[in-house]
mmCIF file of C-alpha atoms in Angstrom:
data_model
loop_
_atom_site.group_PDB
_atom_site.id
_atom_site.type_symbol
_atom_site.label_atom_id
_atom_site.label_comp_id
_atom_site.label_asym_id
_atom_site.label_seq_id
_atom_site.Cartn_x
_atom_site.Cartn_y
_atom_site.Cartn_z
ATOM 1 C CA MET A 1321 -36.970 -18.727 23.915
ATOM 2 C CA ALA A 1322 -34.958 -18.917 26.550
ATOM 3 C CA VAL A 1323 -31.665 -17.077 27.026
ATOM 4 C CA ILE A 1324 -28.707 -17.879 29.030
ATOM 5 C CA THR A 1325 -27.566 -15.179 31.116
ATOM 6 C CA GLY A 1326 -25.088 -12.672 28.987
ATOM 7 C CA LEU A 1327 -26.697 -13.129 25.579
ATOM 8 C CA GLN A 1328 -30.742 -12.302 26.739
ATOM 9 C CA THR A 1329 -32.339 -10.270 23.930
ATOM 10 C CA CYS A 1330 -32.000 -6.822 25.574
ATOM 11 C CA ALA A 1331 -30.973 -3.715 24.631
ATOM 12 C CA LEU A 1332 -27.413 -4.688 24.067
ATOM 13 C CA LEU A 1333 -26.632 -0.815 22.707
ATOM 14 C CA ASN A 1334 -29.042 0.900 24.974
ATOM 15 C CA ALA A 1335 -27.732 4.751 24.438
ATOM 16 C CA ALA A 1336 -27.986 6.888 21.558
ATOM 17 C CA PRO A 1337 -24.884 7.585 19.680
ATOM 18 C CA GLN A 1338 -23.294 10.412 19.662
ATOM 19 C CA HIS A 1339 -22.949 13.045 17.269
ATOM 20 C CA ALA A 1340 -21.320 12.237 13.988
ATOM 21 C CA VAL A 1341 -17.416 13.194 13.533
ATOM 22 C CA ALA A 1342 -16.443 13.999 10.131
ATOM 23 C CA LEU A 1343 -13.428 11.923 9.410
ATOM 24 C CA SER A 1344 -10.089 14.291 8.555
ATOM 25 C CA PRO A 1345 -6.864 12.914 7.634
ATOM 26 C CA ASN A 1346 -3.930 12.370 9.739
ATOM 27 C CA SER A 1347 -1.584 12.923 6.774
ATOM 28 C CA SER A 1348 -0.817 13.381 3.318
ATOM 29 C CA SER A 1349 1.291 10.903 0.650
ATOM 30 C CA SER A 1350 2.628 11.089 -2.790
ATOM 31 C CA SER A 1351 3.707 8.103 -4.929
ATOM 32 C CA SER A 1352 6.105 7.989 -7.737
ATOM 33 C CA SER A 1353 6.423 5.566 -10.711
ATOM 34 C CA ILE A 1354 10.023 4.665 -12.631
ATOM 35 C CA SER A 1355 9.605 2.949 -16.034
ATOM 36 C CA SER A 1356 12.653 1.610 -17.699
ATOM 37 C CA SER A 1357 12.675 1.077 -21.388
ATOM 38 C CA ALA A 1358 15.023 -1.599 -23.638
ATOM 39 C CA LEU A 1359 16.408 -0.485 -26.472
ATOM 40 C CA PHE A 1360 17.724 -2.607 -29.011
ATOM 41 C CA LEU A 1361 20.620 -1.852 -31.571
ATOM 42 C CA GLY A 1362 20.565 -3.453 -35.024
ATOM 43 C CA VAL A 1363 19.303 -6.962 -35.875
ATOM 44 C CA GLY A 1364 19.236 -8.913 -32.905
ATOM 45 C CA THR A 1365 20.146 -12.698 -33.164
ATOM 46 C CA ALA A 1366 17.348 -15.340 -32.726
ATOM 47 C CA ALA A 1367 18.230 -16.398 -30.237
ATOM 48 C CA LEU A 1368 17.972 -12.901 -27.949
ATOM 49 C CA THR A 1369 14.540 -12.045 -29.420
ATOM 50 C CA LEU A 1370 13.159 -15.923 -28.457
ATOM 51 C CA SER A 1371 15.109 -15.326 -24.158
ATOM 52 C CA LEU A 1372 13.560 -11.773 -23.850
ATOM 53 C CA GLY A 1373 10.354 -12.506 -25.742
ATOM 54 C CA SER A 1374 10.075 -15.567 -22.632
ATOM 55 C CA ARG A 1375 11.014 -13.130 -20.099
ATOM 56 C CA VAL A 1376 8.704 -10.597 -21.493
ATOM 57 C CA ARG A 1377 5.894 -13.659 -21.039
ATOM 58 C CA ALA A 1378 7.326 -14.539 -18.234
ATOM 59 C CA GLU A 1379 6.509 -11.335 -16.939
ATOM 60 C CA GLU A 1380 3.211 -11.076 -17.886
ATOM 61 C CA ALA A 1381 2.080 -14.385 -16.502
ATOM 62 C CA LEU A 1382 3.230 -13.115 -13.076
ATOM 63 C CA SER A 1383 1.175 -9.864 -13.505
ATOM 64 C CA ASP A 1384 -1.812 -10.504 -11.974
ATOM 65 C CA TRP A 1385 -1.219 -8.651 -8.656
ATOM 66 C CA GLU A 1386 0.544 -5.385 -7.753
ATOM 67 C CA GLN A 1387 2.229 -4.098 -4.489
ATOM 68 C CA ILE A 1388 0.601 -0.770 -3.529
ATOM 69 C CA PRO A 1389 2.578 1.074 -1.265
ATOM 70 C CA LEU A 1390 0.310 2.491 2.051
ATOM 71 C CA PRO A 1391 1.229 5.614 4.256
ATOM 72 C CA ILE A 1392 1.059 3.082 7.582
ATOM 73 C CA ASN A 1393 4.000 2.784 9.321
ATOM 74 C CA PRO A 1394 5.419 -0.663 9.768
ATOM 75 C CA GLY A 1395 4.411 -3.614 11.519
ATOM 76 C CA VAL A 1396 0.588 -2.785 11.317
ATOM 77 C CA VAL A 1397 -1.124 -6.079 9.830
ATOM 78 C CA LEU A 1398 -4.208 -5.113 7.884
ATOM 79 C CA LEU A 1399 -7.498 -6.881 8.458
ATOM 80 C CA ASP A 1400 -9.791 -6.248 6.491
ATOM 81 C CA LEU A 1401 -11.641 -3.834 3.635
ATOM 82 C CA ALA A 1402 -15.153 -2.886 2.098
ATOM 83 C CA PHE A 1403 -16.704 -0.605 -0.992
ATOM 84 C CA VAL A 1404 -19.428 0.851 -0.815
ATOM 85 C CA PRO A 1405 -21.662 -0.280 -3.126
ATOM 86 C CA ASP A 1406 -23.099 2.765 -4.218
ATOM 87 C CA GLU A 1407 -19.843 3.793 -4.843
ATOM 88 C CA PRO A 1408 -17.831 1.427 -6.594
ATOM 89 C CA ASP A 1409 -13.997 2.992 -6.560
ATOM 90 C CA HIS A 1410 -14.536 4.366 -2.348
ATOM 91 C CA GLY A 1411 -13.551 1.753 -0.099
ATOM 92 C CA PHE A 1412 -12.307 1.336 3.180
ATOM 93 C CA LEU A 1413 -9.081 -0.431 4.718
ATOM 94 C CA LEU A 1414 -8.157 -1.485 8.208
ATOM 95 C CA GLY A 1415 -5.570 -2.891 10.536
ATOM 96 C CA THR A 1416 -4.096 -2.980 13.843
ATOM 97 C CA ARG A 1417 -2.869 0.408 15.466
ATOM 98 C CA GLN A 1418 -5.710 1.885 14.583
ATOM 99 C CA THR A 1419 -4.968 1.769 10.950
ATOM 100 C CA LEU A 1420 -8.473 3.497 8.535
ATOM 101 C CA LEU A 1421 -7.700 4.057 5.225
ATOM 102 C CA GLU A 1422 -9.883 5.044 2.537
ATOM 103 C CA THR A 1423 -9.649 4.842 -0.948
ATOM 104 C CA LYS A 1424 -11.902 6.524 -3.726
ATOM 105 C CA ASP A 1425 -9.969 5.502 -7.224
ATOM 106 C CA GLY A 1426 -10.724 1.353 -6.584
ATOM 107 C CA GLY A 1427 -7.783 0.382 -4.335
ATOM 108 C CA ARG A 1428 -4.477 2.005 -6.439
ATOM 109 C CA THR A 1429 -4.082 4.774 -3.497
ATOM 110 C CA TRP A 1430 -5.057 5.048 -0.075
ATOM 111 C CA THR A 1431 -5.339 7.711 2.179
ATOM 112 C CA PRO A 1432 -4.992 7.914 6.037
ATOM 113 C CA ARG A 1433 -8.466 8.778 7.841
ATOM 114 C CA SER A 1434 -8.830 9.353 11.865
ATOM 115 C CA ILE A 1435 -11.649 8.784 14.069
ATOM 116 C CA PRO A 1436 -11.377 11.810 16.827
ATOM 117 C CA SER A 1437 -13.966 10.150 19.244
ATOM 118 C CA ALA A 1438 -11.883 6.927 19.121
ATOM 119 C CA GLU A 1439 -8.758 9.000 18.994
ATOM 120 C CA ASP A 1440 -9.709 10.915 21.839
ATOM 121 C CA GLU A 1441 -8.878 7.571 24.448
ATOM 122 C CA ASP A 1442 -5.482 6.337 25.656
ATOM 123 C CA PHE A 1443 -6.409 2.881 23.607
ATOM 124 C CA ASN A 1444 -4.596 1.787 20.517
ATOM 125 C CA TYR A 1445 -7.858 -0.162 18.766
ATOM 126 C CA ARG A 1446 -7.270 -2.770 16.330
ATOM 127 C CA PHE A 1447 -10.236 -2.030 14.144
ATOM 128 C CA ASN A 1448 -11.014 -6.198 13.181
ATOM 129 C CA SER A 1449 -13.793 -6.351 10.771
ATOM 130 C CA ILE A 1450 -15.991 -3.815 8.035
ATOM 131 C CA SER A 1451 -19.047 -4.241 6.305
ATOM 132 C CA PHE A 1452 -21.415 -1.550 4.138
ATOM 133 C CA GLU A 1453 -24.943 -2.170 2.485
ATOM 134 C CA GLY A 1454 -25.543 0.965 0.809
ATOM 135 C CA LYS A 1455 -24.143 3.811 2.047
ATOM 136 C CA GLU A 1456 -24.440 2.567 5.801
ATOM 137 C CA GLY A 1457 -21.513 0.984 7.054
ATOM 138 C CA TRP A 1458 -19.834 -0.548 9.857
ATOM 139 C CA ILE A 1459 -16.752 -1.099 11.948
ATOM 140 C CA ILE A 1460 -15.895 -2.890 15.214
ATOM 141 C CA GLY A 1461 -12.796 -3.593 16.875
ATOM 142 C CA LYS A 1462 -10.622 -4.606 19.845
ATOM 143 C CA PRO A 1463 -10.905 -3.221 22.592
ATOM 144 C CA ALA A 1464 -14.793 -3.637 22.077
ATOM 145 C CA ILE A 1465 -15.719 -0.491 19.980
ATOM 146 C CA LEU A 1466 -18.804 0.220 17.406
ATOM 147 C CA LEU A 1467 -18.551 2.608 14.618
ATOM 148 C CA HIS A 1468 -21.725 3.434 12.130
ATOM 149 C CA THR A 1469 -21.557 5.520 9.340
ATOM 150 C CA SER A 1470 -24.495 6.552 6.997
ATOM 151 C CA ASP A 1471 -23.323 8.597 4.660
ATOM 152 C CA SER A 1472 -20.631 6.013 3.003
ATOM 153 C CA GLY A 1473 -18.111 6.941 5.442
ATOM 154 C CA ASN A 1474 -17.783 10.479 5.200
ATOM 155 C CA SER A 1475 -18.146 10.780 9.206
ATOM 156 C CA TRP A 1476 -18.519 8.293 11.462
ATOM 157 C CA GLU A 1477 -20.161 8.258 15.096
ATOM 158 C CA ARG A 1478 -19.664 5.975 17.605
ATOM 159 C CA VAL A 1479 -22.174 3.440 19.262
ATOM 160 C CA PRO A 1480 -21.848 2.430 22.382
ATOM 161 C CA LEU A 1481 -21.293 -1.426 23.749
ATOM 162 C CA SER A 1482 -22.909 -2.646 26.799
ATOM 163 C CA SER A 1483 -20.547 -3.991 29.179
ATOM 164 C CA ARG A 1484 -22.642 -7.580 29.242
ATOM 165 C CA LEU A 1485 -20.899 -7.839 25.986
ATOM 166 C CA PRO A 1486 -19.632 -11.686 25.996
ATOM 167 C CA GLY A 1487 -16.577 -11.928 23.932
ATOM 168 C CA ASN A 1488 -14.885 -9.168 21.637
ATOM 169 C CA PRO A 1489 -16.188 -8.084 18.652
ATOM 170 C CA VAL A 1490 -14.576 -10.230 15.513
ATOM 171 C CA VAL A 1491 -17.118 -9.520 12.501
ATOM 172 C CA ILE A 1492 -19.681 -7.060 11.793
ATOM 173 C CA LYS A 1493 -21.850 -7.264 9.108
ATOM 174 C CA ALA A 1494 -24.543 -4.967 7.867
ATOM 175 C CA THR A 1495 -27.650 -6.398 6.466
ATOM 176 C CA GLY A 1496 -30.096 -4.056 5.279
ATOM 177 C CA GLU A 1497 -31.403 -0.239 6.228
ATOM 178 C CA LYS A 1498 -30.389 0.195 9.757
ATOM 179 C CA SER A 1499 -29.449 -3.143 10.378
ATOM 180 C CA ALA A 1500 -26.743 -5.618 11.286
ATOM 181 C CA GLU A 1501 -25.555 -8.680 12.251
ATOM 182 C CA LEU A 1502 -22.083 -9.097 14.965
ATOM 183 C CA VAL A 1503 -20.016 -11.763 15.817
ATOM 184 C CA THR A 1504 -17.855 -11.961 19.373
ATOM 185 C CA ASP A 1505 -15.216 -14.331 19.530
ATOM 186 C CA GLU A 1506 -16.830 -16.745 22.375
ATOM 187 C CA GLY A 1507 -20.089 -17.405 19.918
ATOM 188 C CA ALA A 1508 -22.494 -14.347 20.408
ATOM 189 C CA ILE A 1509 -24.589 -13.428 17.331
ATOM 190 C CA TYR A 1510 -26.351 -10.492 17.854
ATOM 191 C CA VAL A 1511 -28.738 -8.823 15.121
ATOM 192 C CA THR A 1512 -30.112 -5.338 14.906
ATOM 193 C CA SER A 1513 -32.518 -3.308 13.174
ATOM 194 C CA ASN A 1514 -32.511 0.477 14.545
ATOM 195 C CA MET A 1515 -29.112 1.022 13.844
ATOM 196 C CA GLY A 1516 -27.379 -0.346 16.741
ATOM 197 C CA TYR A 1517 -29.487 1.227 19.294
ATOM 198 C CA ASN A 1518 -31.061 -2.349 20.267
ATOM 199 C CA TRP A 1519 -29.612 -5.840 20.025
ATOM 200 C CA LYS A 1520 -31.358 -9.207 19.653
ATOM 201 C CA ALA A 1521 -29.444 -12.372 20.142
ATOM 202 C CA ALA A 1522 -29.695 -15.091 17.852
ATOM 203 C CA VAL A 1523 -28.008 -17.701 19.697
ATOM 204 C CA GLU A 1524 -28.971 -19.017 22.950
ATOM 205 C CA GLU A 1525 -25.731 -19.388 24.684
ATOM 206 C CA THR A 1526 -22.031 -18.978 24.173
ATOM 207 C CA VAL A 1527 -19.735 -21.700 22.337
ATOM 208 C CA SER A 1528 -18.037 -22.413 25.912
ATOM 209 C CA ALA A 1529 -21.950 -23.385 27.469
ATOM 210 C CA THR A 1530 -22.521 -25.454 24.024
ATOM 211 C CA LEU A 1531 -19.768 -27.451 24.669
ATOM 212 C CA ASN A 1532 -20.160 -28.261 28.253
ATOM 213 C CA ARG A 1533 -23.396 -29.985 27.187
ATOM 214 C CA THR A 1534 -21.852 -31.766 24.309
ATOM 215 C CA VAL A 1535 -18.437 -32.645 25.488
ATOM 216 C CA SER A 1536 -19.413 -36.184 25.839
ATOM 217 C CA SER A 1537 -21.232 -36.331 22.057
ATOM 218 C CA GLY A 1538 -17.558 -37.526 21.035
ATOM 219 C CA ILE A 1539 -16.351 -34.092 20.060
ATOM 220 C CA SER A 1540 -12.350 -34.701 19.972
ATOM 221 C CA GLY A 1541 -10.425 -31.896 21.913
ATOM 222 C CA ALA A 1542 -13.829 -30.127 23.550
ATOM 223 C CA SER A 1543 -12.225 -30.661 26.432
ATOM 224 C CA TYR A 1544 -8.950 -28.620 25.747
ATOM 225 C CA TYR A 1545 -11.279 -25.396 24.604
ATOM 226 C CA THR A 1546 -10.628 -22.552 25.805
ATOM 227 C CA GLY A 1547 -13.639 -20.190 25.281
ATOM 228 C CA THR A 1548 -12.460 -18.403 22.122
ATOM 229 C CA PHE A 1549 -12.663 -18.607 18.283
ATOM 230 C CA ASN A 1550 -9.645 -18.275 16.319
ATOM 231 C CA THR A 1551 -10.960 -17.665 13.015
ATOM 232 C CA VAL A 1552 -14.854 -16.830 12.141
ATOM 233 C CA ASN A 1553 -16.308 -16.674 8.359
ATOM 234 C CA ARG A 1554 -19.890 -15.841 6.785
ATOM 235 C CA SER A 1555 -21.260 -16.836 3.814
ATOM 236 C CA PRO A 1556 -23.607 -14.565 1.909
ATOM 237 C CA ALA A 1557 -26.428 -16.839 2.684
ATOM 238 C CA GLY A 1558 -25.629 -16.068 6.466
ATOM 239 C CA ASP A 1559 -24.135 -19.420 7.586
ATOM 240 C CA TYR A 1560 -20.959 -19.145 9.833
ATOM 241 C CA VAL A 1561 -17.634 -21.343 10.096
ATOM 242 C CA ALA A 1562 -15.539 -21.078 13.327
ATOM 243 C CA VAL A 1563 -12.601 -22.759 14.175
ATOM 244 C CA SER A 1564 -11.518 -23.301 17.727
ATOM 245 C CA SER A 1565 -8.727 -21.073 19.287
ATOM 246 C CA ARG A 1566 -6.731 -24.546 19.172
ATOM 247 C CA GLY A 1567 -7.348 -25.963 15.847
ATOM 248 C CA ASN A 1568 -8.677 -29.526 17.220
ATOM 249 C CA PHE A 1569 -12.348 -29.166 15.914
ATOM 250 C CA TYR A 1570 -14.603 -26.289 14.204
ATOM 251 C CA LEU A 1571 -18.256 -25.168 14.545
ATOM 252 C CA THR A 1572 -20.969 -24.026 12.307
ATOM 253 C CA TRP A 1573 -24.151 -22.712 13.202
ATOM 254 C CA GLU A 1574 -26.909 -21.320 10.306
ATOM 255 C CA PRO A 1575 -29.805 -18.678 10.881
ATOM 256 C CA GLY A 1576 -32.087 -20.194 12.973
ATOM 257 C CA GLN A 1577 -30.064 -22.713 15.224
ATOM 258 C CA PRO A 1578 -30.189 -22.533 18.485
ATOM 259 C CA TYR A 1579 -27.070 -23.385 19.457
ATOM 260 C CA TRP A 1580 -23.549 -23.615 17.680
ATOM 261 C CA GLN A 1581 -22.634 -26.591 16.099
ATOM 262 C CA PRO A 1582 -19.166 -29.053 17.042
ATOM 263 C CA HIS A 1583 -17.755 -30.820 14.142
ATOM 264 C CA ASN A 1584 -14.200 -33.239 14.456
ATOM 265 C CA ARG A 1585 -11.644 -32.097 11.785
ATOM 266 C CA SER A 1586 -10.901 -34.546 9.325
ATOM 267 C CA SER A 1587 -6.973 -34.565 9.534
ATOM 268 C CA ALA A 1588 -4.542 -35.331 12.081
ATOM 269 C CA ARG A 1589 -3.382 -31.820 11.693
ATOM 270 C CA ARG A 1590 -5.044 -28.998 13.237
ATOM 271 C CA ILE A 1591 -7.016 -26.480 11.563
ATOM 272 C CA GLN A 1592 -5.619 -23.294 10.646
ATOM 273 C CA ASN A 1593 -8.713 -21.598 8.747
ATOM 274 C CA MET A 1594 -11.905 -22.489 7.322
ATOM 275 C CA GLY A 1595 -13.953 -20.694 5.237
ATOM 276 C CA TRP A 1596 -16.998 -20.645 2.113
ATOM 277 C CA ARG A 1597 -16.237 -21.748 -1.175
ATOM 278 C CA ALA A 1598 -18.046 -19.785 -4.161
ATOM 279 C CA ASP A 1599 -20.372 -22.617 -4.959
ATOM 280 C CA GLY A 1600 -21.619 -23.312 -1.487
ATOM 281 C CA GLY A 1601 -19.199 -25.379 0.353
ATOM 282 C CA LEU A 1602 -16.380 -25.448 2.730
ATOM 283 C CA TRP A 1603 -12.926 -25.573 2.625
ATOM 284 C CA LEU A 1604 -10.322 -26.385 4.944
ATOM 285 C CA VAL A 1605 -6.398 -25.602 6.115
ATOM 286 C CA VAL A 1606 -4.296 -26.930 7.940
ATOM 287 C CA ARG A 1607 -1.358 -25.999 9.786
ATOM 288 C CA GLY A 1608 2.009 -27.677 8.084
ATOM 289 C CA GLY A 1609 -0.118 -26.286 4.341
ATOM 290 C CA GLY A 1610 -2.857 -28.645 3.350
ATOM 291 C CA LEU A 1611 -5.526 -27.713 2.266
ATOM 292 C CA PHE A 1612 -9.197 -30.287 2.033
ATOM 293 C CA LEU A 1613 -12.531 -29.230 0.250
ATOM 294 C CA SER A 1614 -15.638 -30.404 1.397
ATOM 295 C CA LYS A 1615 -17.594 -32.649 -0.905
ATOM 296 C CA GLY A 1616 -20.910 -30.908 -2.351
ATOM 297 C CA THR A 1617 -22.514 -27.789 -0.529
ATOM 298 C CA GLY A 1618 -23.459 -26.687 3.228
ATOM 299 C CA VAL A 1619 -21.913 -27.703 5.703
ATOM 300 C CA SER A 1620 -20.363 -31.562 5.522
ATOM 301 C CA ASP A 1621 -18.249 -33.470 7.534
ATOM 302 C CA ASP A 1622 -16.869 -34.881 4.380
ATOM 303 C CA PHE A 1623 -13.402 -33.582 3.139
ATOM 304 C CA GLU A 1624 -10.937 -34.605 0.362
ATOM 305 C CA GLU A 1625 -7.304 -33.132 0.053
ATOM 306 C CA ALA A 1626 -6.636 -31.150 -2.751
ATOM 307 C CA ARG A 1627 -3.167 -31.162 -4.638
ATOM 308 C CA ILE A 1628 -1.858 -28.253 -3.254
ATOM 309 C CA SER A 1629 2.402 -27.359 -3.235
ATOM 310 C CA SER A 1630 2.613 -24.938 0.020
ATOM 311 C CA ARG A 1631 6.217 -25.908 0.892
ATOM 312 C CA GLY A 1632 5.565 -26.414 3.984
ATOM 313 C CA PHE A 1633 4.096 -23.082 4.550
ATOM 314 C CA GLY A 1634 1.116 -22.716 6.479
ATOM 315 C CA ILE A 1635 -1.678 -21.268 3.974
ATOM 316 C CA LEU A 1636 -3.863 -18.820 6.135
ATOM 317 C CA ASP A 1637 -6.649 -17.869 4.104
ATOM 318 C CA VAL A 1638 -8.523 -18.569 0.599
ATOM 319 C CA GLY A 1639 -10.380 -16.501 -1.406
ATOM 320 C CA TYR A 1640 -12.677 -16.865 -4.592
ATOM 321 C CA ARG A 1641 -13.063 -14.946 -7.375
ATOM 322 C CA SER A 1642 -15.388 -17.379 -9.291
ATOM 323 C CA LYS A 1643 -16.617 -21.051 -8.894
ATOM 324 C CA ASP A 1644 -13.003 -21.822 -10.775
ATOM 325 C CA GLU A 1645 -10.687 -19.183 -9.617
ATOM 326 C CA ALA A 1646 -9.642 -19.140 -6.283
ATOM 327 C CA TRP A 1647 -6.351 -17.548 -4.584
ATOM 328 C CA ALA A 1648 -4.519 -18.968 -1.360
ATOM 329 C CA ALA A 1649 -2.328 -16.609 0.747
ATOM 330 C CA GLY A 1650 0.008 -17.905 3.661
ATOM 331 C CA GLY A 1651 3.342 -17.468 5.428
ATOM 332 C CA SER A 1652 6.662 -16.099 3.925
ATOM 333 C CA GLY A 1653 4.520 -14.388 0.730
ATOM 334 C CA ILE A 1654 3.385 -17.640 -0.231
ATOM 335 C CA LEU A 1655 0.062 -16.930 -3.151
ATOM 336 C CA LEU A 1656 -1.089 -19.968 -5.298
ATOM 337 C CA ARG A 1657 -3.999 -19.597 -6.835
ATOM 338 C CA THR A 1658 -6.625 -22.923 -8.935
ATOM 339 C CA LEU A 1659 -8.717 -22.506 -12.233
ATOM 340 C CA ASP A 1660 -10.888 -25.790 -10.989
ATOM 341 C CA GLY A 1661 -12.429 -24.861 -8.340
ATOM 342 C CA GLY A 1662 -9.569 -25.702 -6.085
ATOM 343 C CA LYS A 1663 -8.218 -28.863 -7.187
ATOM 344 C CA ASN A 1664 -5.311 -27.897 -8.620
ATOM 345 C CA TRP A 1665 -3.039 -25.418 -7.303
ATOM 346 C CA VAL A 1666 -0.053 -23.634 -8.746
ATOM 347 C CA ARG A 1667 2.386 -21.286 -6.785
ATOM 348 C CA ASP A 1668 2.246 -17.122 -8.273
ATOM 349 C CA LYS A 1669 5.630 -15.768 -7.863
ATOM 350 C CA VAL A 1670 4.778 -12.538 -7.608
ATOM 351 C CA ALA A 1671 4.721 -12.757 -4.133
ATOM 352 C CA ASP A 1672 8.196 -14.577 -3.721
ATOM 353 C CA SER A 1673 9.626 -11.716 -2.858
ATOM 354 C CA ILE A 1674 7.390 -10.417 -0.045
ATOM 355 C CA ALA A 1675 8.838 -10.877 3.226
ATOM 356 C CA ALA A 1676 5.574 -11.044 4.718
ATOM 357 C CA ASN A 1677 2.597 -12.910 5.995
ATOM 358 C CA LEU A 1678 -0.248 -12.567 4.188
ATOM 359 C CA TYR A 1679 -3.559 -13.181 5.966
ATOM 360 C CA SER A 1680 -6.368 -12.254 3.815
ATOM 361 C CA VAL A 1681 -7.851 -13.124 0.475
ATOM 362 C CA LYS A 1682 -10.254 -10.222 -0.657
ATOM 363 C CA PHE A 1683 -12.920 -10.414 -3.654
ATOM 364 C CA VAL A 1684 -15.151 -7.169 -4.071
ATOM 365 C CA ASN A 1685 -17.350 -7.572 -7.211
ATOM 366 C CA ASP A 1686 -14.785 -6.996 -9.579
ATOM 367 C CA LYS A 1687 -11.696 -5.847 -7.632
ATOM 368 C CA GLY A 1688 -9.422 -8.800 -5.317
ATOM 369 C CA PHE A 1689 -6.938 -7.956 -2.726
ATOM 370 C CA VAL A 1690 -4.146 -10.011 -0.632
ATOM 371 C CA LEU A 1691 -3.646 -8.464 3.200
ATOM 372 C CA GLY A 1692 -0.649 -8.570 5.020
ATOM 373 C CA ASN A 1693 1.118 -8.155 8.452
ATOM 374 C CA ASP A 1694 3.627 -5.350 8.024
ATOM 375 C CA GLY A 1695 1.437 -3.121 6.250
ATOM 376 C CA VAL A 1696 1.649 -5.093 2.161
ATOM 377 C CA LEU A 1697 -1.471 -4.786 0.037
ATOM 378 C CA LEU A 1698 -1.869 -6.563 -3.060
ATOM 379 C CA ARG A 1699 -4.270 -5.709 -5.834
ATOM 380 C CA TYR A 1700 -5.042 -7.421 -8.395
ATOM 381 C CA LEU A 1701 -4.873 -6.331 -11.907
ATOM 382 C CA SER A 1702 -6.570 -8.551 -13.871
#
């Protein structure tokens, strides 16, 4: 098929990966817990017992999440998290300032790790995305960097990236043995089946080129497009939904399509983020706190607003634990839960005391996490 310059089927990563280097700890950390007990003297009054029982029940109702202390510097924004499928309690957490943490107990404790081949440079990498399939894992970051492991993350190798790569890598997805899919903020999608030695383009042009052809087709705001995505999310089936940098429209792509498909937004307010529900439909959040759900499954332009009380704070991400249970997180530590697939949402006060924006909600098998700025990490307890 015809492919434009910069997205040609080519040996995107045409140099053999460097020798693997073992991870080495940067520092050690210790944690301590403080327990408290209540002492009752004599026979308490019924009112006191009732009051205490109500408080205990209220605390139990807010115990779905716990904040995990992390051995990182203040100001770090956590961006992604993944676990090794063959080792369910072994995972990695990454973010800005070249942050890479490892857990071997399901996320209860984390240890800093370093990659010498990345630290030898003058860049302070922002690690954007991580993904595992079996024992194989991938990390991408900005400035453009690609790392690969074949031994569950015990050692990582640096895979050279071509200077012709359009845009910055923002999402990496392990898709099978020696296989992965990489997406840039300009809409380039590449796939590899030989551990990153060669990459093939899955779309025929960047989003900017697509919009230059379709701006007259009625996509509102396309003439103001700056050429990059604000957010991009992948479904388990391999479909993508991305929000334009200004939030004035969104785009979708399904495997086999030659181009990204632009869509007008359903609300007058600009889009903050979009993603996929557990039933295969779309969720959409707008600036100012509104949340919309598409009707049916798959790609749709028909959305209806959900009943949600965000107190005016923007919702930044939504994560589904099941088709019925989902959690929404956002500015100033707001955290909300739905038990009916997203129609009704209730605020969970557990995060009210957290002075941080919560950027990402992740559910991995039986584990759940909320990631935020200033090194905030919440772990789901249920």
